[in-house]
Amino acid sequence: MSGKKVVGGDIELIVEDKDGRVVKHIKKPMDSFVKNVNWLLNIYDKNAWAVTDVTGTNVNVDPITASVLAPAGEDNYGILVGTGSTAFSITQYSLVSKISHGTGSGQLSYGEQSVIDYGNDFEQWQRSFDNNSGADITVYEIGMACRTTKLADGTSETHYILLARDVITPVTVPNGGRLTVKYTFRINP
């Protein structure tokens, strides 16, 4: 394939202070798909998606039930943020230290995830995180996870599966501020 990526994308982070002023804006290529995305290619041979969920459990799930469109307050799937700074590895199946949803110490309020743009060869998702914790919070990692609701054999069972993880230049979300993260996944970038 002469070194060309089949799948790739971009990440964008926008930090606003409590008055809505942009205090930091980062946009860069992502290079963070984990092995679970590679295993998507096997679904055509096996009619199942053989993955490792965020608990480390190997499962065969029905990929048709996969969704990344998490509602507000949901911190198990969709775009996720964390404080872990461990280097990226393709075999990772979860964020190193996910920040939980909430308004307590060290927590961020997870907004609803939405599709903000799409085309024949890309899709872009966005999610905002409000800091009402009483102190600044520094984010070191971001990721995207999906939720599946059925196993390949048709049994109803929910699993959360990490698709991508990026270790980023640390971004501090000020108390009362907001972090907005955009992921763009592309085919043949």
Short mmCIF file of C-alpha atoms in Angstrom, two decimals:
data_model
loop_
_atom_site.label_atom_id
_atom_site.label_comp_id
_atom_site.label_asym_id
_atom_site.label_seq_id
_atom_site.Cartn_x
_atom_site.Cartn_y
_atom_site.Cartn_z
CA MET A 1 0.00 0.00 0.00
CA SER A 2 3.05 2.23 -0.31
CA GLY A 3 2.82 3.62 3.23
CA LYS A 4 -0.56 5.32 2.77
CA LYS A 5 -2.96 5.25 5.70
CA VAL A 6 -6.34 3.62 5.16
CA VAL A 7 -7.87 5.36 8.18
CA GLY A 8 -6.72 8.53 9.95
CA GLY A 9 -8.03 11.83 11.14
CA ASP A 10 -7.64 14.99 13.15
CA ILE A 11 -8.30 16.18 16.69
CA GLU A 12 -9.15 19.69 17.76
CA LEU A 13 -9.33 21.07 21.30
CA ILE A 14 -10.79 24.45 22.25
CA VAL A 15 -10.56 25.74 25.83
CA GLU A 16 -12.75 28.64 26.92
CA ASP A 17 -12.63 30.53 30.21
CA LYS A 18 -15.71 31.23 32.35
CA ASP A 19 -16.52 34.27 30.17
CA GLY A 20 -16.48 32.22 26.96
CA ARG A 21 -13.14 33.59 25.70
CA VAL A 22 -10.97 31.06 23.86
CA VAL A 23 -7.76 30.65 25.89
CA LYS A 24 -6.26 27.72 23.97
CA HIS A 25 -6.86 26.16 20.56
CA ILE A 26 -5.04 23.05 19.29
CA LYS A 27 -5.59 21.22 16.00
CA LYS A 28 -3.39 18.33 14.92
CA PRO A 29 -3.46 15.04 13.04
CA MET A 30 -4.42 12.04 15.13
CA ASP A 31 -2.40 8.85 15.01
CA SER A 32 -4.15 7.02 17.73
CA PHE A 33 -6.43 4.24 16.50
CA VAL A 34 -6.13 1.21 18.76
CA LYS A 35 -6.20 -2.45 17.72
CA ASN A 36 -10.00 -2.63 18.12
CA VAL A 37 -10.34 -0.53 14.94
CA ASN A 38 -8.03 -2.89 13.05
CA TRP A 39 -10.20 -5.80 14.14
CA LEU A 40 -13.17 -4.14 12.43
CA LEU A 41 -11.72 -5.47 9.19
CA ASN A 42 -12.34 -9.01 10.44
CA ILE A 43 -16.11 -8.56 10.67
CA TYR A 44 -16.50 -9.47 7.02
CA ASP A 45 -14.80 -12.84 7.57
CA LYS A 46 -16.38 -13.72 10.91
CA ASN A 47 -19.68 -11.74 11.06
CA ALA A 48 -18.47 -10.57 14.46
CA TRP A 49 -16.27 -7.86 15.85
CA ALA A 50 -13.66 -9.52 18.11
CA VAL A 51 -12.56 -6.77 20.52
CA THR A 52 -11.20 -6.05 23.97
CA ASP A 53 -13.65 -3.91 25.93
CA VAL A 54 -12.62 -1.20 28.40
CA THR A 55 -12.50 -3.72 31.25
CA GLY A 56 -9.97 -5.87 29.37
CA THR A 57 -12.53 -8.57 28.46
CA ASN A 58 -12.23 -10.16 25.01
CA VAL A 59 -15.68 -10.39 23.39
CA ASN A 60 -17.29 -10.92 20.00
CA VAL A 61 -19.85 -8.18 19.54
CA ASP A 62 -22.37 -7.29 16.86
CA PRO A 63 -20.87 -4.20 15.17
CA ILE A 64 -24.30 -3.11 13.90
CA THR A 65 -25.21 -2.09 17.48
CA ALA A 66 -22.14 0.15 17.92
CA SER A 67 -22.73 3.85 18.66
CA VAL A 68 -20.51 6.76 19.68
CA LEU A 69 -23.38 9.27 20.08
CA ALA A 70 -23.38 9.50 23.87
CA PRO A 71 -26.00 11.59 25.69
CA ALA A 72 -25.10 14.33 28.18
CA GLY A 73 -23.83 12.91 31.47
CA GLU A 74 -22.60 9.64 29.93
CA ASP A 75 -18.90 9.03 30.58
CA ASN A 76 -18.57 5.43 29.37
CA TYR A 77 -18.57 6.13 25.63
CA GLY A 78 -18.33 8.90 23.08
CA ILE A 79 -15.42 11.32 23.30
CA LEU A 80 -13.73 10.85 26.69
CA VAL A 81 -11.04 12.81 28.54
CA GLY A 82 -8.51 11.82 31.17
CA THR A 83 -5.47 12.70 33.23
CA GLY A 84 -3.23 9.79 32.18
CA SER A 85 -0.01 10.69 30.40
CA THR A 86 1.21 7.17 29.61
CA ALA A 87 2.45 6.97 26.02
CA PHE A 88 0.05 5.67 23.36
CA SER A 89 0.06 1.95 22.58
CA ILE A 90 -2.00 0.26 19.89
CA THR A 91 -2.97 -2.48 22.38
CA GLN A 92 -4.68 -0.10 24.83
CA TYR A 93 -8.34 -0.76 25.52
CA SER A 94 -9.17 2.14 27.87
CA LEU A 95 -8.01 5.59 28.89
CA VAL A 96 -5.29 5.40 31.53
CA SER A 97 -7.15 7.67 33.99
CA LYS A 98 -10.58 8.76 32.74
CA ILE A 99 -12.11 11.90 34.25
CA SER A 100 -15.59 11.10 35.54
CA HIS A 101 -18.75 13.05 34.80
CA GLY A 102 -19.86 15.37 37.60
CA THR A 103 -19.27 18.62 39.42
CA GLY A 104 -17.13 17.30 42.28
CA SER A 105 -13.39 17.57 42.74
CA GLY A 106 -11.54 16.42 39.61
CA GLN A 107 -14.73 15.92 37.59
CA LEU A 108 -16.02 17.49 34.36
CA SER A 109 -19.64 17.68 33.19
CA TYR A 110 -19.90 15.67 29.97
CA GLY A 111 -22.15 17.24 27.33
CA GLU A 112 -24.03 15.43 24.58
CA GLN A 113 -21.92 14.14 21.70
CA SER A 114 -23.05 15.11 18.23
CA VAL A 115 -22.07 14.72 14.59
CA ILE A 116 -21.12 18.18 13.33
CA ASP A 117 -19.96 17.34 9.80
CA TYR A 118 -19.69 14.34 7.47
CA GLY A 119 -18.98 13.39 3.88
CA ASN A 120 -18.24 10.35 1.75
CA ASP A 121 -14.82 9.85 3.34
CA PHE A 122 -15.05 11.43 6.82
CA GLU A 123 -17.20 12.05 9.89
CA GLN A 124 -16.63 14.66 12.62
CA TRP A 125 -17.95 14.45 16.18
CA GLN A 126 -17.91 17.06 18.94
CA ARG A 127 -18.38 17.00 22.70
CA SER A 128 -18.00 19.69 25.36
CA PHE A 129 -16.85 19.29 28.96
CA ASP A 130 -17.75 21.96 31.54
CA ASN A 131 -15.59 22.46 34.62
CA ASN A 132 -17.78 23.21 37.64
CA SER A 133 -15.48 21.40 40.07
CA GLY A 134 -14.17 24.45 41.95
CA ALA A 135 -10.59 24.11 40.64
CA ASP A 136 -8.68 23.95 37.36
CA ILE A 137 -8.42 20.48 35.75
CA THR A 138 -5.60 19.46 33.41
CA VAL A 139 -6.39 16.99 30.60
CA TYR A 140 -3.53 14.83 29.25
CA GLU A 141 -5.42 12.26 27.17
CA ILE A 142 -8.52 12.11 25.01
CA GLY A 143 -10.21 9.17 23.39
CA MET A 144 -13.24 7.87 21.56
CA ALA A 145 -15.19 4.81 22.66
CA CYS A 146 -18.33 3.19 21.35
CA ARG A 147 -21.11 1.25 23.06
CA THR A 148 -22.36 -2.06 21.71
CA THR A 149 -25.53 -3.70 22.99
CA LYS A 150 -25.40 -7.22 21.54
CA LEU A 151 -22.94 -10.04 21.27
CA ALA A 152 -22.33 -11.63 17.88
CA ASP A 153 -24.62 -14.54 18.87
CA GLY A 154 -27.53 -12.10 19.41
CA THR A 155 -27.40 -12.09 23.22
CA SER A 156 -28.17 -8.65 24.68
CA GLU A 157 -25.08 -7.45 26.53
CA THR A 158 -23.55 -3.97 26.73
CA HIS A 159 -19.84 -3.40 26.18
CA TYR A 160 -17.77 -0.21 25.81
CA ILE A 161 -14.94 -0.37 23.28
CA LEU A 162 -12.09 2.11 22.92
CA LEU A 163 -11.46 3.11 19.29
CA ALA A 164 -8.82 5.83 19.67
CA ARG A 165 -6.63 7.42 22.33
CA ASP A 166 -4.41 10.48 21.99
CA VAL A 167 -1.88 11.71 24.52
CA ILE A 168 -1.93 15.47 24.08
CA THR A 169 0.04 18.49 25.17
CA PRO A 170 -1.57 19.13 28.59
CA VAL A 171 -4.62 21.38 28.40
CA THR A 172 -5.85 23.11 31.57
CA VAL A 173 -9.59 23.71 31.77
CA PRO A 174 -10.12 26.63 34.16
CA ASN A 175 -12.75 26.42 36.87
CA GLY A 176 -15.98 27.65 35.27
CA GLY A 177 -14.53 27.03 31.80
CA ARG A 178 -15.25 24.61 29.00
CA LEU A 179 -13.22 22.19 26.88
CA THR A 180 -14.61 21.26 23.45
CA VAL A 181 -13.08 18.26 21.68
CA LYS A 182 -13.62 17.43 18.02
CA TYR A 183 -12.60 14.12 16.44
CA THR A 184 -12.56 13.71 12.66
CA PHE A 185 -12.15 10.15 11.35
CA ARG A 186 -11.14 9.88 7.68
CA ILE A 187 -10.88 7.03 5.20
CA ASN A 188 -7.81 7.23 2.95
CA PRO A 189 -6.55 10.55 4.35
#
